[in-house]
Coordinates of N, CA and C in Angstrom, one line a residue:
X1 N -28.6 -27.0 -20.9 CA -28.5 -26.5 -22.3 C -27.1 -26.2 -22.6
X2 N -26.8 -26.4 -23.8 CA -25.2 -26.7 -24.7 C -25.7 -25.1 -25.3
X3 N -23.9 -24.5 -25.0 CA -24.0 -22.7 -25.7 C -22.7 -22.9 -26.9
X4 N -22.9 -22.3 -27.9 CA -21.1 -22.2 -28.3 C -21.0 -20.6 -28.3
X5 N -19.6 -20.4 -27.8 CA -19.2 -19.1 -27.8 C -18.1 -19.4 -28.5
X6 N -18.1 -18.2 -30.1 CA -17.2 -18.0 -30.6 C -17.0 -16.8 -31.0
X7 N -15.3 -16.6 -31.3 CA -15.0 -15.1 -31.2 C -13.6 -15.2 -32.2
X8 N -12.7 -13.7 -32.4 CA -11.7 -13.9 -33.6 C -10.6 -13.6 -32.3
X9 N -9.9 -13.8 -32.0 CA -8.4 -13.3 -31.3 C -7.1 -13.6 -32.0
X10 N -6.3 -12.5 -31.1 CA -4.9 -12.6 -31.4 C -4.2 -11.9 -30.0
X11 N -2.7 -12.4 -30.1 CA -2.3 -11.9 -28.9 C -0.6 -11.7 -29.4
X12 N 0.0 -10.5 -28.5 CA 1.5 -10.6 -29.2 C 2.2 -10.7 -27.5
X13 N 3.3 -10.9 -27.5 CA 3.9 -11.3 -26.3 C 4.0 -12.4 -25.7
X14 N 4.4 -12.6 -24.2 CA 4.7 -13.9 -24.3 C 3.1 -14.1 -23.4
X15 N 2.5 -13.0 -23.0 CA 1.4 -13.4 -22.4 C 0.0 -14.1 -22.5
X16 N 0.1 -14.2 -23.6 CA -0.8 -15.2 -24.6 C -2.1 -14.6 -24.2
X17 N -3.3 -14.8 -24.6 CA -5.0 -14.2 -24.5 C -5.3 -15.8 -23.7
X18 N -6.8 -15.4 -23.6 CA -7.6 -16.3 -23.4 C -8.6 -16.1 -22.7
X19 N -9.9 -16.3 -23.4 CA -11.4 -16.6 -23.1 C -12.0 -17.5 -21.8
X20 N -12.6 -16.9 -20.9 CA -13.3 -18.2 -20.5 C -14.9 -17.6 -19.6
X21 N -15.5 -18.3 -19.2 CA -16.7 -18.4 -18.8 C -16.7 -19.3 -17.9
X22 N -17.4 -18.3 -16.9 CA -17.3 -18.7 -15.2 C -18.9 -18.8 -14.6
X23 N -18.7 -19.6 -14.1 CA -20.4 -19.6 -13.7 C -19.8 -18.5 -12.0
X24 N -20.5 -17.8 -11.8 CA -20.2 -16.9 -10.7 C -20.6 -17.5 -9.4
X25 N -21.5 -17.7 -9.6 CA -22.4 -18.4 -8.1 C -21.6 -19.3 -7.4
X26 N -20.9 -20.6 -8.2 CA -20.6 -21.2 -7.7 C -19.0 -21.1 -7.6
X27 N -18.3 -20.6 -8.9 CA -16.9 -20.3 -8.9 C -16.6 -20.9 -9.7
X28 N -17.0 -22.1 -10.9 CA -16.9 -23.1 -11.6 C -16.6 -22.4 -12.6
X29 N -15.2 -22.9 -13.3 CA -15.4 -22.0 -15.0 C -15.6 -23.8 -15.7
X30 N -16.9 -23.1 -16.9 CA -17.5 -23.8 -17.3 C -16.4 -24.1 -19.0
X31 N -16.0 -22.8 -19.3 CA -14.9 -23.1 -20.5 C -13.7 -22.0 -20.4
X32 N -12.4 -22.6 -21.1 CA -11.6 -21.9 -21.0 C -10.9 -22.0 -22.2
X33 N -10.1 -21.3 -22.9 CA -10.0 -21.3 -24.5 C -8.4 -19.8 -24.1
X34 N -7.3 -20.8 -24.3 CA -6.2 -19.6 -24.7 C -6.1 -19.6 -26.1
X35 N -5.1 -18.2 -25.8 CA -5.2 -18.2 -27.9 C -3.3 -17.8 -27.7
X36 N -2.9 -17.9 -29.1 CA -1.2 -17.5 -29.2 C -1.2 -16.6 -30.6
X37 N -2.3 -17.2 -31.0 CA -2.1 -16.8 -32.3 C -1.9 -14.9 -32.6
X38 N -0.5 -14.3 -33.5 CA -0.6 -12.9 -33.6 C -1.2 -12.6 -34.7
X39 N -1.9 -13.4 -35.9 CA -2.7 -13.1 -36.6 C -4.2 -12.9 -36.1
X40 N -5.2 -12.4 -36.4 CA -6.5 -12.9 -36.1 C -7.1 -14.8 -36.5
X41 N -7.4 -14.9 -35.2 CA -7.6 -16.4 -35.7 C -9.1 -17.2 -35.1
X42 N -10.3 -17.1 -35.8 CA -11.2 -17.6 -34.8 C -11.6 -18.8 -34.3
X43 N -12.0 -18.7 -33.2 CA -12.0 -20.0 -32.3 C -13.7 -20.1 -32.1
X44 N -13.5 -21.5 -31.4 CA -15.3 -21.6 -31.1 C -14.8 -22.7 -29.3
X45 N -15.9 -22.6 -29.0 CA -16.0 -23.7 -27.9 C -17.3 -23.6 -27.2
X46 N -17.8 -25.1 -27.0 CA -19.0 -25.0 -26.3 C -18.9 -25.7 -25.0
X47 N -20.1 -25.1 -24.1 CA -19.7 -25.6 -22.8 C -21.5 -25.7 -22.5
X48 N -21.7 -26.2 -21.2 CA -22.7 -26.4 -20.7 C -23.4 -25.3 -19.6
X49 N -24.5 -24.8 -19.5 CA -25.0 -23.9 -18.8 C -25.3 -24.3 -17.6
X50 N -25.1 -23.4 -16.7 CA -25.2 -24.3 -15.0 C -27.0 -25.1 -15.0
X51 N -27.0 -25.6 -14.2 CA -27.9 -26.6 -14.1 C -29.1 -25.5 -13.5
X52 N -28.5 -24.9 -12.1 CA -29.2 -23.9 -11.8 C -29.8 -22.8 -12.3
X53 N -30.7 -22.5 -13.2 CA -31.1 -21.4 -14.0 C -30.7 -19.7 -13.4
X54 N -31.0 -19.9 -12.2 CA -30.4 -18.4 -11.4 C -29.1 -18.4 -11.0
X55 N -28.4 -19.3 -11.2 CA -26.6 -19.0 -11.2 C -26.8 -18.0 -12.1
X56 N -25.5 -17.1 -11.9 CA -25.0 -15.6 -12.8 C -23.6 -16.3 -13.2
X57 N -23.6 -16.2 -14.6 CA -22.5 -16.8 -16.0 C -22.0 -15.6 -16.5
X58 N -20.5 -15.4 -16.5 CA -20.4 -14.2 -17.0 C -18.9 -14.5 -17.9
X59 N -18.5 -14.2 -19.2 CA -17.5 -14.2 -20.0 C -16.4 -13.1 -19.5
X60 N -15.2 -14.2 -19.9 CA -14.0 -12.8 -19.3 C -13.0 -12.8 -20.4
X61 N -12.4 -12.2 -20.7 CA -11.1 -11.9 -21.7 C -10.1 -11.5 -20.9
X62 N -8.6 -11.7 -20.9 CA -7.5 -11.4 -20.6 C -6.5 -12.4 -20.9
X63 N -5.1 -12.0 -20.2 CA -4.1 -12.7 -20.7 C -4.2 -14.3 -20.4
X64 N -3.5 -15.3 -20.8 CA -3.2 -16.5 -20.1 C -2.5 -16.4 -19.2
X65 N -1.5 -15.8 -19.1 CA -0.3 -15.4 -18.1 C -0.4 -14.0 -17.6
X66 N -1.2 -13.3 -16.6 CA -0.6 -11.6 -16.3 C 0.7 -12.0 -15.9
X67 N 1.4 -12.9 -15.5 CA 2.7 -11.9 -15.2 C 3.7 -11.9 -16.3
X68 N 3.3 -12.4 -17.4 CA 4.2 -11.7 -18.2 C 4.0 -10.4 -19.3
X69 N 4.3 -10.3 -20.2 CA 4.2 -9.3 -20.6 C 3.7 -9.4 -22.2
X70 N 3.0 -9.1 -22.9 CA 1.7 -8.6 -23.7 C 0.4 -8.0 -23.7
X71 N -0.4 -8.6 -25.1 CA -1.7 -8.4 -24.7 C -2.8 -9.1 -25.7
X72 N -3.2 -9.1 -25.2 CA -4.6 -9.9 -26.2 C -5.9 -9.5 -26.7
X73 N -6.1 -9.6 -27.8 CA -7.5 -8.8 -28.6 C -8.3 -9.8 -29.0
X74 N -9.4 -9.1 -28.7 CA -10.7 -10.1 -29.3 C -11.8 -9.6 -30.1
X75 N -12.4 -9.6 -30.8 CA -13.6 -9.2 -31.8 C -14.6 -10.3 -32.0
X76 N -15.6 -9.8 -33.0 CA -17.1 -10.5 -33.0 C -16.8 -12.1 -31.7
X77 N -16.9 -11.6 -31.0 CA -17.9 -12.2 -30.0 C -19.1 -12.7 -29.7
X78 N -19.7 -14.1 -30.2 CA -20.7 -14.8 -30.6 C -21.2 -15.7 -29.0
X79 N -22.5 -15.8 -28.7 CA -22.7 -16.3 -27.8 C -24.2 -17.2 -28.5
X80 N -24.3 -18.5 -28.8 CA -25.6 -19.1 -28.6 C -26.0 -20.7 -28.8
X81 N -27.2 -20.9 -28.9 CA -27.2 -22.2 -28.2 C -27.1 -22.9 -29.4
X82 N -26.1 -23.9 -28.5 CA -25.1 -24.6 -29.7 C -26.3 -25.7 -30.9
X83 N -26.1 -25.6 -31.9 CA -27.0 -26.2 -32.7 C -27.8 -24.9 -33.9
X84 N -28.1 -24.1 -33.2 CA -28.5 -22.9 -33.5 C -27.9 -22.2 -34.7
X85 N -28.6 -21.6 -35.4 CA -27.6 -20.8 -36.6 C -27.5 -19.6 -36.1
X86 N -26.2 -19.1 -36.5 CA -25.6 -17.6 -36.4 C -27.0 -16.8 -36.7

């Protein structure tokens, strides 16, 4: 099954944001999405849901880069199966 996750970010510094979704079980990230943008800017991406129904999928937010220095913000945070209306 096809999910789209979309959300609004921005990020200031050189550390840039970025989204992704990790299937846990296996270690696999299934999507990954940086952002630069310092305005709010929203993004979408869709990925595929593990094959396994009991794998654990779990969304993460943080920098693209920790070692440098910023930070990144995210709001409405949308998770669903792609095709599907809001």
């Amino acid at each position: 099954r096809s999910y789209t996750l979309s959300f609004a970010g921005k990020a200031s510094g050189a550390a840039g944001g970025r989204i992704w979704v990790r299937n846990e079980t296996t270690g696999a990230v299934l999507a990954s999405v940086p952002f630069t943008s310092v305005g709010w800017a929203t993004t979408s991406v869709d990925f595929s849901a593990p094959a396994n129904g009991t794998d654990m999928t779990r969304v993460y937010i943080g920098n693209a880069d920790p070692s440098k220095s910023g930070s990144a913000h995210v709001d409405a945070v949308k998770l669903r199966v792609t095709g599907d209306r809001w």
